[in-house]
Amino acid sequence: MMFTTQLLAVGLAFIEFTSGQNISTAALANLERYWSYGRSTPVYPTPQSSGLGEWSSAYAKAKALVSQMSNYEKNNITYGQASTTGCSGVSGSVPRLGFPGLCLADSGNGVHAADGVNGWPSAIHVGAAWNRDLAHDRALYMGAEFKNKGVSVALGPVVGPLGKLAKGGRNWEGFSNDPYLAGKLAYETVLGLEKNVMSCVKHFIGNEQETNRNPPILIPTAHNQSLSSNIDPRTEHELYIWPFQDAIRAGAGSVMCSYNRYNNSYGCQNSYSQNGLLKGELGFQGFVVSDWGAQHSGVASADAGLDMAMPSSAYWQNGNLSKAVTNGTLDQSRLDDIAVRIVSTWYRLEEVNSPAFSNPGFGLPASLNAPHTFIDARDPASEPTNLQGAIEGHVLVKNVANTLPLSKPKLLSLFGYDAVASTRNTPNSGTKWGFGLDNTQVYSDGTVFNDTFLFATFLSSEPAGTSGPSIALNGTVLTGGGSGATTPAYIDAPFDAFQRQAYQDRTLLEWNFADFNLTGKINPASEHCIVFINAQSSEGWDRADLADQASDDLVNYVASQCNSTIVVIHSAGLRLVENFVHNPNVTAIMYAHLPGQDSGRALIEVMYGNQSPSGRLPYTVAAKATDYGNLEDPIVPVGVDYYTQDNYTEGVYIDYKHFIAQNITPRFEFGYGLTYTTFSYSDIKVSTASNASLAYLAPNSTLAEGGLASLWDTVATVTISVTNTGSVEAAEVAQLYVGIPGGPQKVLRGFGKETLKAGESCTFTFELGRRDLSTWTSQGWVLQKGTYQIYVGKSVLDIQLTSSLTI
């Protein structure tokens, strides 16, 4: 969550709360003693930065500058302070030495709540594209927009939440709930961003639900109520840390610690996660910044590895850290290291010639509604990447008798509330604009979704289990809601694009986007009927459902009157389709995810066959919600609303690993997606690298960013041949899964995407590194002796080739 001090003030003005929970001081103290001590391994002191890898030059300059600062000045740059810009947060400065501070700004999907920027495809859309190159190029151009606005640190990408829970409110901000896919795309995103701006990978760690993520900020009498994510070391390494490790290996400038407690110690004062994992095991060289308002202690959080508190700090302000050094409660070396880590990041901005080096936040006015200089941060060269990213995130999951692609239909009828753009796209339209929720004004029953509720949920001050609207009835969904939302330069909605295509093809186009009751309102001569529905999700609450009845009924009613009904779903997360997938008149279903501002244009490209759809599901779609088991809903408190615990008893078995282990057949499996052609797989070869160490323990190599350098050594290589056996050009996503002894039957450990013309073949090569084949134990990453099953296919269940590797 990102909320400014202004938002907090407005929220307080809107809402008056009383706790309604009575608990004695003694009982509260007992709860505190029981839950908050001894459950997370202490790791002290904080490892100091050392200038590893590409940090060496910036580190040396930072050491020199920090040596000239007083302790008060070092303290001053550790927390957010008042600003005249629209940055999400601004660190303190040292004017006499020319250090202007840093501008930190949302989000991982593009510059948030700004003018003159693009509305990019959201991360879940990037995950559905399974395209490393596109992920890199998207980040490169997004980073340039941050740079052109004077941003020092872009608050993204998101790899936590990973997506443990099917109803997780922020799952759309991440790439996938598979750590390997998420990690590869995060790696490319960090590489792309950091050519122009520093990245901030978030939220570390176990931030898997919105419910009870924070104490109720608007309830002054409330106490410690953040959920605790209790994760064992194997699960944390093989799932939740994995993509962070990839991002740090790519050179991430900062990491954001999370709201929740981790093994009952708050994430931003957890020495095990920050000192032990991030700065120790993973060799992280940048700074750790708190999520906004996530700092809950002073010296304790500094000693535990927190380097910057946002958006302000009651604990560190007014020289409190420098006083702690003076009175001996904080080591001088810790304060020095905090300052060096922050200033090193600033010098890396100099290395990429960023104007934020000297003028942070210059392109982000404090208010877009006040007179300001318009700075257009967009690069025309980014347009093909933005459009292609939107195209490739579409996943076709049903296509009966080649309903798609369309070919100059004579009569098309369009239905559904999601077809048109929001009637407003301007910052003076109200609060929801910046949160990406201007298209979400009411619930399905017509109840107004008001700002009071929006503020209360963002500030964790509504009862656990309450949620915002399940669907956006007031315009097509381009992005999810919250701090990760983007504000598009324009909105090319599906209806806009279909009208352009109808003009070109001389198609008669009829539409009704206003009614759910379509009795007598469907032309029986329609060649096809297309129904546009969505599934909304936002920061601040977890989803109430995975499919809404009103939208399902709309689809089925249209299908009852139209024997070729195509369903397009813009979804901020997975969406069930069981209520209409078996309807024989529903002939095609497209998951259109969150494509950004080029939504309509991208949809036309795939529905009319200008490009074959090439997206694949980055999650599993169940036949029914209960198939997710305890991975469906967030944990809610039972009885007294204190110290809620999520014990992660499922371990590493989330998403497809859960379905396979429980022998549950999904509706659409992880990695699934259709194209307009067919592919054949052949000629699998598995070879062991001649110089690879197959020792049980990883060789004691140098610590690099991301961990031991030997973890990235190639142990084995798998090659296959793929041929396009159909009649049209299309891209295939070949996927490699490995059965590691003692683990899930299959884990994704490789993927590639290649476009092949009809009849063309290519070779896919998958390199398996030591970490890819390792298991986490108390000794660290170990490479077990035994047989590793190798599976290559079109999805986790559609396996085309098998082999094995013996170690």
mmCIF file with all atom_site columns, C-alpha atoms in Angstrom, residues 349-472:
data_model
loop_
_atom_site.group_PDB
_atom_site.id
_atom_site.type_symbol
_atom_site.label_atom_id
_atom_site.label_alt_id
_atom_site.label_comp_id
_atom_site.label_asym_id
_atom_site.label_entity_id
_atom_site.label_seq_id
_atom_site.pdbx_PDB_ins_code
_atom_site.Cartn_x
_atom_site.Cartn_y
_atom_site.Cartn_z
_atom_site.occupancy
_atom_site.B_iso_or_equiv
_atom_site.pdbx_formal_charge
_atom_site.auth_seq_id
_atom_site.auth_comp_id
_atom_site.auth_asym_id
_atom_site.auth_atom_id
_atom_site.pdbx_PDB_model_num
ATOM 1   C CA . LEU A 1 349 ? 21.169  7.692   -10.699 1.00 0.00 ? 349 LEU A CA 1
ATOM 2   C CA . GLU A 1 350 ? 24.136  9.816   -11.729 1.00 0.00 ? 350 GLU A CA 1
ATOM 3   C CA . GLU A 1 351 ? 25.506  6.845   -13.634 1.00 0.00 ? 351 GLU A CA 1
ATOM 4   C CA . VAL A 1 352 ? 22.327  6.641   -15.759 1.00 0.00 ? 352 VAL A CA 1
ATOM 5   C CA . ASN A 1 353 ? 22.302  10.427  -16.277 1.00 0.00 ? 353 ASN A CA 1
ATOM 6   C CA . SER A 1 354 ? 19.025  10.887  -14.460 1.00 0.00 ? 354 SER A CA 1
ATOM 7   C CA . PRO A 1 355 ? 17.766  14.454  -13.911 1.00 0.00 ? 355 PRO A CA 1
ATOM 8   C CA . ALA A 1 356 ? 16.481  13.199  -10.548 1.00 0.00 ? 356 ALA A CA 1
ATOM 9   C CA . PHE A 1 357 ? 20.108  13.178  -9.421  1.00 0.00 ? 357 PHE A CA 1
ATOM 10  C CA . SER A 1 358 ? 19.916  16.928  -8.950  1.00 0.00 ? 358 SER A CA 1
ATOM 11  C CA . ASN A 1 359 ? 16.193  17.678  -9.135  1.00 0.00 ? 359 ASN A CA 1
ATOM 12  C CA . PRO A 1 360 ? 14.069  14.853  -7.714  1.00 0.00 ? 360 PRO A CA 1
ATOM 13  C CA . GLY A 1 361 ? 10.368  14.894  -8.556  1.00 0.00 ? 361 GLY A CA 1
ATOM 14  C CA . PHE A 1 362 ? 10.470  17.901  -10.883 1.00 0.00 ? 362 PHE A CA 1
ATOM 15  C CA . GLY A 1 363 ? 7.895   16.418  -13.276 1.00 0.00 ? 363 GLY A CA 1
ATOM 16  C CA . LEU A 1 364 ? 5.358   15.371  -10.640 1.00 0.00 ? 364 LEU A CA 1
ATOM 17  C CA . PRO A 1 365 ? 3.295   18.343  -9.452  1.00 0.00 ? 365 PRO A CA 1
ATOM 18  C CA . ALA A 1 366 ? 1.824   18.159  -5.967  1.00 0.00 ? 366 ALA A CA 1
ATOM 19  C CA . SER A 1 367 ? -1.616  18.596  -7.517  1.00 0.00 ? 367 SER A CA 1
ATOM 20  C CA . LEU A 1 368 ? -2.594  17.855  -11.099 1.00 0.00 ? 368 LEU A CA 1
ATOM 21  C CA . ASN A 1 369 ? -5.610  20.101  -10.577 1.00 0.00 ? 369 ASN A CA 1
ATOM 22  C CA . ALA A 1 370 ? -3.463  23.166  -9.894  1.00 0.00 ? 370 ALA A CA 1
ATOM 23  C CA . PRO A 1 371 ? -1.569  25.076  -12.609 1.00 0.00 ? 371 PRO A CA 1
ATOM 24  C CA . HIS A 1 372 ? 1.581   23.150  -13.516 1.00 0.00 ? 372 HIS A CA 1
ATOM 25  C CA . THR A 1 373 ? 4.001   22.611  -16.361 1.00 0.00 ? 373 THR A CA 1
ATOM 26  C CA . PHE A 1 374 ? 2.914   19.619  -18.400 1.00 0.00 ? 374 PHE A CA 1
ATOM 27  C CA . ILE A 1 375 ? 5.791   17.237  -18.974 1.00 0.00 ? 375 ILE A CA 1
ATOM 28  C CA . ASP A 1 376 ? 5.093   14.551  -21.542 1.00 0.00 ? 376 ASP A CA 1
ATOM 29  C CA . ALA A 1 377 ? 7.295   11.679  -20.403 1.00 0.00 ? 377 ALA A CA 1
ATOM 30  C CA . ARG A 1 378 ? 6.304   9.298   -23.204 1.00 0.00 ? 378 ARG A CA 1
ATOM 31  C CA . ASP A 1 379 ? 8.664   8.132   -25.925 1.00 0.00 ? 379 ASP A CA 1
ATOM 32  C CA . PRO A 1 380 ? 6.973   7.492   -29.317 1.00 0.00 ? 380 PRO A CA 1
ATOM 33  C CA . ALA A 1 381 ? 9.382   4.578   -29.746 1.00 0.00 ? 381 ALA A CA 1
ATOM 34  C CA . SER A 1 382 ? 7.597   2.813   -26.868 1.00 0.00 ? 382 SER A CA 1
ATOM 35  C CA . GLU A 1 383 ? 4.292   2.465   -28.725 1.00 0.00 ? 383 GLU A CA 1
ATOM 36  C CA . PRO A 1 384 ? 5.024   -0.886  -30.456 1.00 0.00 ? 384 PRO A CA 1
ATOM 37  C CA . THR A 1 385 ? 6.159   -2.411  -27.151 1.00 0.00 ? 385 THR A CA 1
ATOM 38  C CA . ASN A 1 386 ? 3.072   -1.189  -25.324 1.00 0.00 ? 386 ASN A CA 1
ATOM 39  C CA . LEU A 1 387 ? 0.760   -2.571  -28.000 1.00 0.00 ? 387 LEU A CA 1
ATOM 40  C CA . GLN A 1 388 ? 2.587   -5.879  -28.399 1.00 0.00 ? 388 GLN A CA 1
ATOM 41  C CA . GLY A 1 389 ? 2.590   -6.354  -24.638 1.00 0.00 ? 389 GLY A CA 1
ATOM 42  C CA . ALA A 1 390 ? -1.155  -5.822  -24.623 1.00 0.00 ? 390 ALA A CA 1
ATOM 43  C CA . ILE A 1 391 ? -1.610  -8.302  -27.467 1.00 0.00 ? 391 ILE A CA 1
ATOM 44  C CA . GLU A 1 392 ? 0.457   -11.120 -26.008 1.00 0.00 ? 392 GLU A CA 1
ATOM 45  C CA . GLY A 1 393 ? -1.242  -11.159 -22.596 1.00 0.00 ? 393 GLY A CA 1
ATOM 46  C CA . HIS A 1 394 ? -4.539  -12.375 -24.112 1.00 0.00 ? 394 HIS A CA 1
ATOM 47  C CA . VAL A 1 395 ? -5.183  -16.061 -23.451 1.00 0.00 ? 395 VAL A CA 1
ATOM 48  C CA . LEU A 1 396 ? -7.671  -17.989 -25.596 1.00 0.00 ? 396 LEU A CA 1
ATOM 49  C CA . VAL A 1 397 ? -9.047  -20.943 -23.624 1.00 0.00 ? 397 VAL A CA 1
ATOM 50  C CA . LYS A 1 398 ? -12.022 -22.109 -25.723 1.00 0.00 ? 398 LYS A CA 1
ATOM 51  C CA . ASN A 1 399 ? -12.484 -21.975 -29.483 1.00 0.00 ? 399 ASN A CA 1
ATOM 52  C CA . VAL A 1 400 ? -15.112 -24.347 -30.857 1.00 0.00 ? 400 VAL A CA 1
ATOM 53  C CA . ALA A 1 401 ? -14.980 -25.124 -34.583 1.00 0.00 ? 401 ALA A CA 1
ATOM 54  C CA . ASN A 1 402 ? -12.587 -22.223 -35.244 1.00 0.00 ? 402 ASN A CA 1
ATOM 55  C CA . THR A 1 403 ? -15.026 -19.535 -34.130 1.00 0.00 ? 403 THR A CA 1
ATOM 56  C CA . LEU A 1 404 ? -11.987 -17.288 -33.947 1.00 0.00 ? 404 LEU A CA 1
ATOM 57  C CA . PRO A 1 405 ? -10.450 -15.617 -35.785 1.00 0.00 ? 405 PRO A CA 1
ATOM 58  C CA . LEU A 1 406 ? -13.304 -13.505 -37.112 1.00 0.00 ? 406 LEU A CA 1
ATOM 59  C CA . SER A 1 407 ? -13.357 -12.780 -40.831 1.00 0.00 ? 407 SER A CA 1
ATOM 60  C CA . LYS A 1 408 ? -15.458 -9.858  -42.007 1.00 0.00 ? 408 LYS A CA 1
ATOM 61  C CA . PRO A 1 409 ? -18.658 -10.877 -40.199 1.00 0.00 ? 409 PRO A CA 1
ATOM 62  C CA . LYS A 1 410 ? -21.820 -9.434  -41.693 1.00 0.00 ? 410 LYS A CA 1
ATOM 63  C CA . LEU A 1 411 ? -23.593 -8.784  -38.359 1.00 0.00 ? 411 LEU A CA 1
ATOM 64  C CA . LEU A 1 412 ? -21.988 -8.604  -34.937 1.00 0.00 ? 412 LEU A CA 1
ATOM 65  C CA . SER A 1 413 ? -23.879 -7.894  -31.718 1.00 0.00 ? 413 SER A CA 1
ATOM 66  C CA . LEU A 1 414 ? -21.951 -6.627  -28.689 1.00 0.00 ? 414 LEU A CA 1
ATOM 67  C CA . PHE A 1 415 ? -23.083 -6.812  -25.067 1.00 0.00 ? 415 PHE A CA 1
ATOM 68  C CA . GLY A 1 416 ? -21.706 -6.256  -21.598 1.00 0.00 ? 416 GLY A CA 1
ATOM 69  C CA . TYR A 1 417 ? -20.721 -3.411  -19.330 1.00 0.00 ? 417 TYR A CA 1
ATOM 70  C CA . ASP A 1 418 ? -16.983 -3.916  -19.959 1.00 0.00 ? 418 ASP A CA 1
ATOM 71  C CA . ALA A 1 419 ? -17.019 -2.942  -23.649 1.00 0.00 ? 419 ALA A CA 1
ATOM 72  C CA . VAL A 1 420 ? -16.825 0.830   -23.230 1.00 0.00 ? 420 VAL A CA 1
ATOM 73  C CA . ALA A 1 421 ? -14.389 3.236   -21.637 1.00 0.00 ? 421 ALA A CA 1
ATOM 74  C CA . SER A 1 422 ? -15.046 4.946   -18.346 1.00 0.00 ? 422 SER A CA 1
ATOM 75  C CA . THR A 1 423 ? -16.921 8.167   -18.939 1.00 0.00 ? 423 THR A CA 1
ATOM 76  C CA . ARG A 1 424 ? -14.148 10.081  -17.177 1.00 0.00 ? 424 ARG A CA 1
ATOM 77  C CA . ASN A 1 425 ? -10.371 10.069  -17.391 1.00 0.00 ? 425 ASN A CA 1
ATOM 78  C CA . THR A 1 426 ? -9.232  13.195  -15.614 1.00 0.00 ? 426 THR A CA 1
ATOM 79  C CA . PRO A 1 427 ? -7.688  13.837  -12.202 1.00 0.00 ? 427 PRO A CA 1
ATOM 80  C CA . ASN A 1 428 ? -10.437 16.297  -11.242 1.00 0.00 ? 428 ASN A CA 1
ATOM 81  C CA . SER A 1 429 ? -13.076 13.572  -11.577 1.00 0.00 ? 429 SER A CA 1
ATOM 82  C CA . GLY A 1 430 ? -12.576 12.468  -7.975  1.00 0.00 ? 430 GLY A CA 1
ATOM 83  C CA . THR A 1 431 ? -10.489 10.378  -5.660  1.00 0.00 ? 431 THR A CA 1
ATOM 84  C CA . LYS A 1 432 ? -10.846 7.081   -7.505  1.00 0.00 ? 432 LYS A CA 1
ATOM 85  C CA . TRP A 1 433 ? -9.063  8.295   -10.651 1.00 0.00 ? 433 TRP A CA 1
ATOM 86  C CA . GLY A 1 434 ? -5.569  7.955   -9.203  1.00 0.00 ? 434 GLY A CA 1
ATOM 87  C CA . PHE A 1 435 ? -6.436  4.545   -7.776  1.00 0.00 ? 435 PHE A CA 1
ATOM 88  C CA . GLY A 1 436 ? -7.511  3.199   -11.159 1.00 0.00 ? 436 GLY A CA 1
ATOM 89  C CA . LEU A 1 437 ? -11.085 2.866   -9.912  1.00 0.00 ? 437 LEU A CA 1
ATOM 90  C CA . ASP A 1 438 ? -12.998 5.530   -11.823 1.00 0.00 ? 438 ASP A CA 1
ATOM 91  C CA . ASN A 1 439 ? -14.756 2.666   -13.596 1.00 0.00 ? 439 ASN A CA 1
ATOM 92  C CA . THR A 1 440 ? -15.856 1.183   -10.248 1.00 0.00 ? 440 THR A CA 1
ATOM 93  C CA . GLN A 1 441 ? -18.468 3.492   -8.792  1.00 0.00 ? 441 GLN A CA 1
ATOM 94  C CA . VAL A 1 442 ? -21.134 1.025   -7.639  1.00 0.00 ? 442 VAL A CA 1
ATOM 95  C CA . TYR A 1 443 ? -21.644 -2.531  -6.494  1.00 0.00 ? 443 TYR A CA 1
ATOM 96  C CA . SER A 1 444 ? -23.625 -4.989  -8.620  1.00 0.00 ? 444 SER A CA 1
ATOM 97  C CA . ASP A 1 445 ? -26.772 -4.210  -6.636  1.00 0.00 ? 445 ASP A CA 1
ATOM 98  C CA . GLY A 1 446 ? -26.438 -0.476  -7.307  1.00 0.00 ? 446 GLY A CA 1
ATOM 99  C CA . THR A 1 447 ? -25.027 0.472   -3.892  1.00 0.00 ? 447 THR A CA 1
ATOM 100 C CA . VAL A 1 448 ? -22.583 3.359   -4.221  1.00 0.00 ? 448 VAL A CA 1
ATOM 101 C CA . PHE A 1 449 ? -18.931 2.500   -3.702  1.00 0.00 ? 449 PHE A CA 1
ATOM 102 C CA . ASN A 1 450 ? -17.935 5.671   -1.902  1.00 0.00 ? 450 ASN A CA 1
ATOM 103 C CA . ASP A 1 451 ? -14.706 7.351   -0.887  1.00 0.00 ? 451 ASP A CA 1
ATOM 104 C CA . THR A 1 452 ? -15.366 6.715   2.788   1.00 0.00 ? 452 THR A CA 1
ATOM 105 C CA . PHE A 1 453 ? -15.182 2.980   2.242   1.00 0.00 ? 453 PHE A CA 1
ATOM 106 C CA . LEU A 1 454 ? -12.231 3.334   -0.130  1.00 0.00 ? 454 LEU A CA 1
ATOM 107 C CA . PHE A 1 455 ? -10.184 5.212   2.461   1.00 0.00 ? 455 PHE A CA 1
ATOM 108 C CA . ALA A 1 456 ? -11.184 2.894   5.264   1.00 0.00 ? 456 ALA A CA 1
ATOM 109 C CA . THR A 1 457 ? -10.146 -0.243  3.394   1.00 0.00 ? 457 THR A CA 1
ATOM 110 C CA . PHE A 1 458 ? -6.858  1.258   2.230   1.00 0.00 ? 458 PHE A CA 1
ATOM 111 C CA . LEU A 1 459 ? -6.122  2.092   5.850   1.00 0.00 ? 459 LEU A CA 1
ATOM 112 C CA . SER A 1 460 ? -7.204  -1.350  7.105   1.00 0.00 ? 460 SER A CA 1
ATOM 113 C CA . SER A 1 461 ? -10.090 0.100   9.070   1.00 0.00 ? 461 SER A CA 1
ATOM 114 C CA . GLU A 1 462 ? -13.036 -1.978  7.875   1.00 0.00 ? 462 GLU A CA 1
ATOM 115 C CA . PRO A 1 463 ? -13.990 -5.318  9.473   1.00 0.00 ? 463 PRO A CA 1
ATOM 116 C CA . ALA A 1 464 ? -12.103 -8.319  8.114   1.00 0.00 ? 464 ALA A CA 1
ATOM 117 C CA . GLY A 1 465 ? -13.962 -9.874  5.206   1.00 0.00 ? 465 GLY A CA 1
ATOM 118 C CA . THR A 1 466 ? -15.455 -6.718  3.693   1.00 0.00 ? 466 THR A CA 1
ATOM 119 C CA . SER A 1 467 ? -14.577 -6.003  0.080   1.00 0.00 ? 467 SER A CA 1
ATOM 120 C CA . GLY A 1 468 ? -15.104 -3.585  -2.758  1.00 0.00 ? 468 GLY A CA 1
ATOM 121 C CA . PRO A 1 469 ? -17.128 -4.313  -5.899  1.00 0.00 ? 469 PRO A CA 1
ATOM 122 C CA . SER A 1 470 ? -16.464 -7.619  -7.645  1.00 0.00 ? 470 SER A CA 1
ATOM 123 C CA . ILE A 1 471 ? -16.921 -6.071  -11.076 1.00 0.00 ? 471 ILE A CA 1
ATOM 124 C CA . ALA A 1 472 ? -16.363 -2.647  -12.617 1.00 0.00 ? 472 ALA A CA 1
#
